[in-house]
Amino acid sequence: MLLMEQKILAEGKVLPGNILKVGSFLNQSIDTGFLREIGKEIAGLYDGCGVTKILTIEASGIAIAVAAGMELGVNVVFAKKHKSSNVDGQIYSSVVHSYSYNTDYHIVVSQDYLRPEDHVLLVDDFLANGKALEGLMDLVSQAGAHLVGVATAIEKGFQGGGDGLRARGVRVESLAIIESMGDGTITFRRQ
Amino acid sequence: MLLMEQKILAEGKVLPGNILKVGSFLNQSIDTGFLREIGKEIAGLYDGCGVTKILTIEASGIAIAVAAGMELGVNVVFAKKHKSSNVDGQIYSSVVHSYSYNTDYHIVVSQDYLRPEDHVLLVDDFLANGKALEGLMDLVSQAGAHLVGVATAIEKGFQGGGDGLRARGVRVESLAIIESMGDGTITFRRQ
């Protein structure tokens, strides 16, 4: 998605530690016109693939998931993050390691909202090492649902998570894939 | 909004402790078609009021804020929740007391994303005692921005937060106001 690459180049900030800050349009501050375009792009990629539900993780995945869900005409479910596994009710849960914070956290979704008959598209804002998506895939598997694929706004290709999932046969679509970044330059993978 | 009242009656669950569970369409699981209607309704209420930005709190406010922002054609900023005030950077922060969890938490927004020239609409899913909205109002005040009003999906009228804000001259619009609930019955305030 050329528009995503242009937006990253215009407004993204590369910080030490391979951090790309896109808070001005994608996290914390959300450009709703641009978000609508993201939703249409994701919907176009997965149009006709039988998606019945979108699954994401709170908080920064919600906006993109909602935009895609509106365009695909399907509902969105977001997994909640918890520090402990001590959550009441009938739930699916998985453990995700965060490299950013060097800690584990639990992601949790009610069994009411993820069903065996669901064909699930995973949506998130960033794809780096892919640990969060692997956690979501675990929830889909626990529910006995069908995984259609993954859609992310920005993939850090150099961290390998996306290609690891592709090597396992998972369809992964990222609107922009960053091959390398640093010293104020960002290089995208040609798709 | 008759549609909101009907949805609450059809899918909402009243739990002990004055808790209304709407996870099947508004939190955790989001009915995107219904969400779009919510966005249109909020946009209709504040059409022509000069709103330049929507401010909400992660996580469950994001979906509604995005839906309203898309319809009003303005960007959305969400305040982040932190357990401590130890947050780097140039930020506005405020302390909010959560009665649900009997604890205080900090809400934080970057000074980059809330500017003195902004005319801000606060959006959230629930309005009960109003403490979260008061925190957001504090952030707007710190930024020197102008508060246009508040829009919430569901107000628990019997907890008084909404009427307290109205008594202070704040415009508060809730798509459904619950006057009382319990024993499986929900009574709405006529608007």
Coordinates of C-alpha atoms in Angstrom, one line a residue:
Chain A
M1 CA 0.0 0.0 0.0
L2 CA 1.8 3.0 -1.3
L3 CA -0.2 5.3 0.9
M4 CA 1.1 3.6 4.0
E5 CA 4.7 3.8 2.9
Q6 CA 4.3 7.5 2.1
K7 CA 2.7 8.1 5.5
I8 CA 5.5 6.3 7.3
L9 CA 8.1 8.3 5.4
A10 CA 6.3 11.6 6.1
E11 CA 5.3 11.2 9.8
G12 CA 7.1 8.1 11.2
K13 CA 10.0 8.6 13.6
V14 CA 12.8 6.1 13.9
L15 CA 14.0 5.9 17.5
P16 CA 16.9 3.9 19.0
G17 CA 16.3 0.2 19.5
N18 CA 14.6 -0.4 16.2
I19 CA 11.5 1.5 17.3
L20 CA 9.3 3.1 14.7
K21 CA 7.0 5.7 16.2
V22 CA 3.8 6.2 14.3
G23 CA 1.8 7.7 17.1
S24 CA 0.9 10.7 15.0
F25 CA -1.4 8.7 12.7
L26 CA -1.7 5.0 13.8
N27 CA -1.4 4.7 17.6
Q28 CA -2.5 7.1 20.2
S29 CA -3.5 9.7 17.6
I30 CA -5.5 8.1 14.8
D31 CA -6.1 9.7 11.4
T32 CA -9.6 8.4 10.8
G33 CA -9.6 9.2 7.0
F34 CA -6.4 7.3 6.6
L35 CA -7.8 4.5 8.9
R36 CA -10.7 4.1 6.5
E37 CA -8.3 3.6 3.6
I38 CA -6.5 1.0 5.7
G39 CA -9.8 -0.8 6.3
K40 CA -10.6 -0.8 2.6
E41 CA -7.2 -2.1 1.7
I42 CA -7.4 -5.0 4.1
A43 CA -10.9 -5.8 3.0
G44 CA -9.8 -5.8 -0.6
L45 CA -7.0 -8.3 0.2
Y46 CA -9.3 -10.7 2.0
D47 CA -12.5 -10.1 -0.1
G48 CA -14.1 -13.4 -1.0
C49 CA -12.0 -15.4 1.5
G50 CA -15.0 -16.2 3.8
V51 CA -13.9 -14.2 6.8
T52 CA -16.6 -14.2 9.5
K53 CA -14.7 -12.6 12.3
I54 CA -11.7 -10.4 13.0
L55 CA -9.6 -11.0 16.1
T56 CA -7.1 -8.4 17.5
I57 CA -5.5 -7.4 20.8
E58 CA -6.2 -4.4 22.8
A59 CA -5.4 -1.5 22.6
S60 CA -3.7 -0.3 19.5
G61 CA -5.0 -3.1 17.3
I62 CA -8.7 -2.1 17.9
A63 CA -8.9 0.9 15.5
I64 CA -7.5 -1.0 12.5
A65 CA -9.5 -4.1 13.2
V66 CA -12.7 -2.0 13.5
A67 CA -11.9 -0.2 10.2
A68 CA -11.4 -3.6 8.4
G69 CA -14.4 -5.1 10.1
M70 CA -16.7 -2.3 8.9
E71 CA -15.5 -2.8 5.3
L72 CA -15.7 -6.6 5.4
G73 CA -19.0 -6.5 7.2
V74 CA -17.9 -8.7 10.0
N75 CA -17.6 -8.3 13.8
V76 CA -14.4 -7.6 15.7
V77 CA -13.3 -9.3 18.9
F78 CA -10.3 -8.1 20.8
A79 CA -8.3 -10.2 23.2
K80 CA -7.6 -8.5 26.5
K81 CA -4.2 -8.4 28.1
H82 CA -3.7 -9.5 31.7
K83 CA -0.7 -9.8 33.9
S84 CA -1.9 -13.0 35.5
S85 CA -3.9 -16.0 34.2
N86 CA -6.3 -15.4 37.1
V87 CA -9.4 -14.5 35.0
D88 CA -12.9 -15.7 35.7
G89 CA -15.3 -17.3 33.3
Q90 CA -15.1 -19.6 30.3
I91 CA -12.1 -18.2 28.4
Y92 CA -9.4 -19.1 26.0
S93 CA -6.0 -17.8 27.1
S94 CA -2.4 -17.8 25.8
V95 CA 0.9 -16.4 27.1
V96 CA 2.8 -13.9 25.0
H97 CA 6.3 -12.7 25.5
S98 CA 6.9 -9.0 25.0
Y99 CA 10.4 -8.2 23.9
S100 CA 9.7 -4.4 24.3
Y101 CA 9.0 -4.8 28.0
N102 CA 10.9 -8.1 28.6
T103 CA 7.9 -9.7 30.3
D104 CA 5.2 -12.3 29.7
Y105 CA 1.5 -11.4 29.6
H106 CA -1.7 -13.4 29.1
I107 CA -4.1 -12.7 26.3
V108 CA -7.7 -13.7 27.0
V109 CA -10.9 -13.9 25.1
S110 CA -14.3 -15.2 26.2
Q111 CA -15.4 -18.5 24.7
D112 CA -18.7 -16.9 23.8
Y113 CA -16.9 -14.6 21.2
L114 CA -14.8 -17.2 19.4
R115 CA -16.6 -20.2 18.0
P116 CA -15.6 -23.3 16.1
E117 CA -17.6 -22.1 13.1
D118 CA -15.6 -18.9 12.8
H119 CA -13.3 -18.1 9.9
V120 CA -10.9 -15.7 11.6
L121 CA -8.8 -12.9 10.2
L122 CA -6.1 -11.7 12.6
V123 CA -5.5 -7.9 12.5
D124 CA -2.9 -5.9 14.3
D125 CA -1.1 -2.6 13.8
F126 CA 2.5 -3.9 14.0
L127 CA 4.1 -7.2 13.1
A128 CA 7.7 -7.6 14.5
N129 CA 8.7 -10.9 16.0
G130 CA 5.2 -12.2 15.6
K131 CA 4.7 -13.3 19.2
A132 CA 1.4 -11.5 19.7
L133 CA 0.0 -13.1 16.5
E134 CA 1.2 -16.5 17.6
G135 CA -0.8 -16.0 20.8
L136 CA -3.9 -15.0 18.8
M137 CA -3.4 -18.1 16.6
D138 CA -3.3 -20.2 19.7
L139 CA -6.6 -18.7 20.8
V140 CA -8.1 -19.5 17.3
S141 CA -6.8 -23.1 17.6
Q142 CA -8.2 -23.5 21.1
A143 CA -11.6 -22.4 19.8
G144 CA -11.4 -24.9 17.0
A145 CA -12.0 -22.1 14.6
H146 CA -10.4 -21.7 11.1
L147 CA -7.6 -19.2 10.6
V148 CA -8.0 -17.4 7.3
G149 CA -4.9 -15.2 7.5
V150 CA -3.2 -12.2 9.0
A151 CA -3.3 -8.5 8.1
T152 CA -1.1 -5.9 9.7
A153 CA -0.5 -2.3 9.0
I154 CA 3.3 -2.2 9.3
E155 CA 5.6 -5.2 9.3
K156 CA 9.2 -5.0 10.5
G157 CA 10.5 -7.4 7.9
F158 CA 14.0 -7.5 9.4
Q159 CA 12.7 -8.9 12.7
G160 CA 11.5 -12.1 10.9
G161 CA 8.1 -12.7 12.5
G162 CA 6.1 -12.3 9.3
D163 CA 8.4 -14.5 7.2
G164 CA 8.4 -17.1 10.0
L165 CA 4.6 -17.3 9.8
R166 CA 4.6 -17.4 6.0
A167 CA 7.1 -20.3 6.1
R168 CA 4.5 -22.1 8.3
G169 CA 1.9 -21.6 5.5
V170 CA 0.1 -18.7 7.1
R171 CA -1.1 -16.0 4.7
V172 CA 0.3 -12.7 6.0
E173 CA -0.5 -9.4 4.4
S174 CA 1.2 -6.3 5.6
L175 CA 0.4 -2.9 4.1
A176 CA 4.0 -1.9 4.4
I177 CA 7.0 -4.1 5.1
I178 CA 10.1 -2.3 6.4
E179 CA 13.3 -4.1 5.2
S180 CA 15.6 -1.9 7.1
M181 CA 15.7 1.4 9.0
G182 CA 18.1 3.6 10.8
D183 CA 19.9 6.9 10.6
G184 CA 16.7 8.5 9.4
T185 CA 16.3 6.2 6.4
I186 CA 13.6 3.6 5.9
T187 CA 13.7 1.0 3.2
F188 CA 10.6 -0.9 2.2
R189 CA 10.3 -4.4 0.7
R190 CA 8.9 -4.4 -2.8
Q191 CA 5.6 -6.4 -2.7
Chain B
M1 CA -31.2 6.3 20.3
L2 CA -33.9 3.7 20.1
L3 CA -31.6 1.2 18.5
M4 CA -29.2 1.4 21.4
E5 CA -32.0 0.7 23.9
Q6 CA -33.3 -2.2 21.9
K7 CA -29.8 -3.7 21.6
I8 CA -29.3 -3.3 25.4
L9 CA -32.6 -5.0 26.1
A10 CA -31.9 -7.8 23.6
E11 CA -28.3 -8.6 24.4
G12 CA -27.3 -6.8 27.6
K13 CA -26.9 -8.8 30.8
V14 CA -27.4 -7.3 34.3
L15 CA -25.0 -8.7 36.8
P16 CA -24.8 -8.2 40.5
G17 CA -23.2 -4.9 41.6
N18 CA -25.0 -2.7 39.0
I19 CA -22.9 -4.1 36.2
L20 CA -24.3 -4.1 32.8
K21 CA -22.5 -6.5 30.5
V22 CA -22.6 -5.5 26.8
G23 CA -19.6 -7.5 25.7
S24 CA -21.6 -9.2 23.0
F25 CA -21.8 -6.0 20.9
L26 CA -20.0 -3.0 22.5
N27 CA -16.9 -4.2 24.4
Q28 CA -14.6 -7.2 23.6
S29 CA -17.0 -8.2 20.8
I30 CA -17.9 -5.3 18.5
D31 CA -20.8 -5.4 16.1
T32 CA -19.3 -3.2 13.4
G33 CA -22.6 -2.5 11.6
F34 CA -24.1 -1.3 14.9
L35 CA -20.9 0.6 15.6
R36 CA -21.3 2.5 12.4
E37 CA -24.8 3.6 13.4
I38 CA -23.5 4.8 16.8
G39 CA -20.9 6.8 14.9
K40 CA -23.5 8.4 12.7
E41 CA -25.7 9.2 15.7
I42 CA -22.9 10.9 17.7
A43 CA -21.9 12.8 14.5
G44 CA -25.5 14.0 14.1
L45 CA -25.6 15.2 17.6
Y46 CA -22.4 17.3 17.3
D47 CA -22.7 18.2 13.7
G48 CA -21.9 21.9 13.1
C49 CA -20.4 22.3 16.6
G50 CA -16.9 22.8 15.4
V51 CA -15.3 19.6 16.8
T52 CA -11.7 19.3 15.6
K53 CA -10.7 16.2 17.7
I54 CA -12.1 13.3 19.6
L55 CA -10.5 12.3 22.9
T56 CA -11.2 8.9 24.5
I57 CA -9.4 6.4 26.8
E58 CA -8.1 3.0 25.9
A59 CA -9.3 0.3 25.4
S60 CA -13.0 0.1 25.2
G61 CA -13.6 3.7 24.2
I62 CA -11.5 3.4 21.0
A63 CA -14.0 1.7 18.8
I64 CA -16.8 4.1 19.4
A65 CA -14.4 7.1 19.2
V66 CA -13.1 5.9 15.8
A67 CA -16.7 5.3 14.5
A68 CA -17.7 8.9 15.5
G69 CA -14.4 10.3 14.2
M70 CA -14.9 8.7 10.8
E71 CA -18.4 10.3 10.5
L72 CA -17.3 13.7 11.8
G73 CA -14.2 13.7 9.7
V74 CA -11.9 14.4 12.7
N75 CA -8.9 12.5 14.2
V76 CA -9.1 10.5 17.4
V77 CA -6.7 10.6 20.3
F78 CA -6.8 8.0 23.1
A79 CA -5.3 8.6 26.5
K80 CA -3.3 5.6 27.8
K81 CA -3.8 4.1 31.3
H82 CA -0.8 3.7 33.5
K83 CA -0.4 2.4 37.0
S84 CA 2.2 4.9 37.8
S85 CA 2.9 8.5 36.8
N86 CA 6.4 7.5 35.7
V87 CA 5.9 8.2 32.0
D88 CA 8.6 9.8 29.8
G89 CA 8.2 12.7 27.5
Q90 CA 6.1 15.8 27.3
I91 CA 2.7 14.7 28.5
Y92 CA -0.5 15.7 30.1
S93 CA -1.6 13.4 32.9
S94 CA -4.4 13.1 35.4
V95 CA -5.4 10.6 38.1
V96 CA -8.7 8.7 37.9
H97 CA -10.3 6.7 40.6
S98 CA -11.8 3.4 39.5
Y99 CA -14.7 2.3 41.7
S100 CA -14.9 -1.0 39.8
Y101 CA -11.4 -1.9 40.9
N102 CA -11.1 0.4 43.9
T103 CA -7.8 1.8 42.7
D104 CA -6.3 4.9 41.1
Y105 CA -4.8 5.0 37.7
H106 CA -3.1 7.6 35.6
I107 CA -4.3 8.7 32.2
V108 CA -1.7 10.1 29.9
V109 CA -1.7 11.8 26.5
S110 CA 1.3 13.3 24.6
Q111 CA 1.3 17.0 24.4
D112 CA 1.8 16.6 20.6
Y113 CA -1.7 15.2 20.2
L114 CA -3.8 17.7 22.2
R115 CA -3.3 21.4 21.3
P116 CA -4.7 24.7 22.5
E117 CA -6.5 25.2 19.2
D118 CA -8.4 21.9 19.5
H119 CA -12.2 21.8 20.0
V120 CA -12.5 18.5 21.7
L121 CA -15.4 16.0 21.9
L122 CA -15.0 13.4 24.6
V123 CA -16.3 10.0 23.7
D124 CA -16.5 6.8 25.8
D125 CA -18.6 3.7 25.9
F126 CA -19.9 4.0 29.5
L127 CA -20.7 6.9 31.7
A128 CA -21.3 5.9 35.3
N129 CA -19.8 8.1 38.1
G130 CA -18.0 10.3 35.5
K131 CA -14.6 10.0 37.0
A132 CA -12.9 8.9 33.7
L133 CA -14.5 11.8 31.8
E134 CA -13.4 14.2 34.6
G135 CA -9.9 13.0 34.0
L136 CA -10.2 13.6 30.3
M137 CA -11.6 17.1 31.0
D138 CA -8.6 17.7 33.1
L139 CA -6.3 16.8 30.1
V140 CA -8.3 19.1 27.8
S141 CA -7.9 21.9 30.4
Q142 CA -4.2 21.3 30.8
A143 CA -3.8 21.6 27.0
G144 CA -5.7 24.9 27.0
A145 CA -8.1 23.3 24.5
H146 CA -11.8 23.9 24.2
L147 CA -14.3 21.3 25.5
V148 CA -17.2 21.0 23.1
G149 CA -19.0 18.2 25.0
V150 CA -19.3 14.6 25.8
A151 CA -20.8 11.6 23.9
T152 CA -21.3 8.2 25.5
A153 CA -23.0 5.1 24.3
I154 CA -24.6 4.1 27.6
E155 CA -25.1 6.2 30.7
K156 CA -26.0 4.7 34.0
G157 CA -28.2 7.7 35.0
F158 CA -28.7 6.3 38.5
Q159 CA -25.0 6.7 39.3
G160 CA -25.2 10.5 38.8
G161 CA -22.0 11.2 36.8
G162 CA -23.8 12.5 33.7
D163 CA -26.2 14.7 35.6
G164 CA -23.3 16.0 37.7
L165 CA -21.5 17.1 34.5
R166 CA -24.6 18.6 33.1
A167 CA -25.1 20.6 36.3
R168 CA -21.6 22.1 35.7
G169 CA -22.7 23.2 32.2
V170 CA -21.1 20.4 30.2
R171 CA -23.1 19.2 27.3
V172 CA -23.5 15.4 27.8
E173 CA -25.2 13.3 25.2
S174 CA -25.8 9.6 25.9
L175 CA -27.3 7.3 23.3
A176 CA -29.1 5.4 26.1
I177 CA -29.6 6.5 29.7
I178 CA -30.5 3.7 32.2
E179 CA -32.6 5.1 35.0
S180 CA -32.7 1.8 36.9
M181 CA -31.9 -1.8 36.4
G182 CA -32.1 -5.0 38.4
D183 CA -34.0 -8.3 38.5
G184 CA -33.7 -8.6 34.8
T185 CA -35.5 -5.3 34.1
I186 CA -33.9 -2.2 32.6
T187 CA -35.7 1.2 32.6
F188 CA -34.5 4.0 30.3
R189 CA -34.8 7.7 30.8
R190 CA -37.0 9.3 28.2
Q191 CA -34.9 11.8 26.2

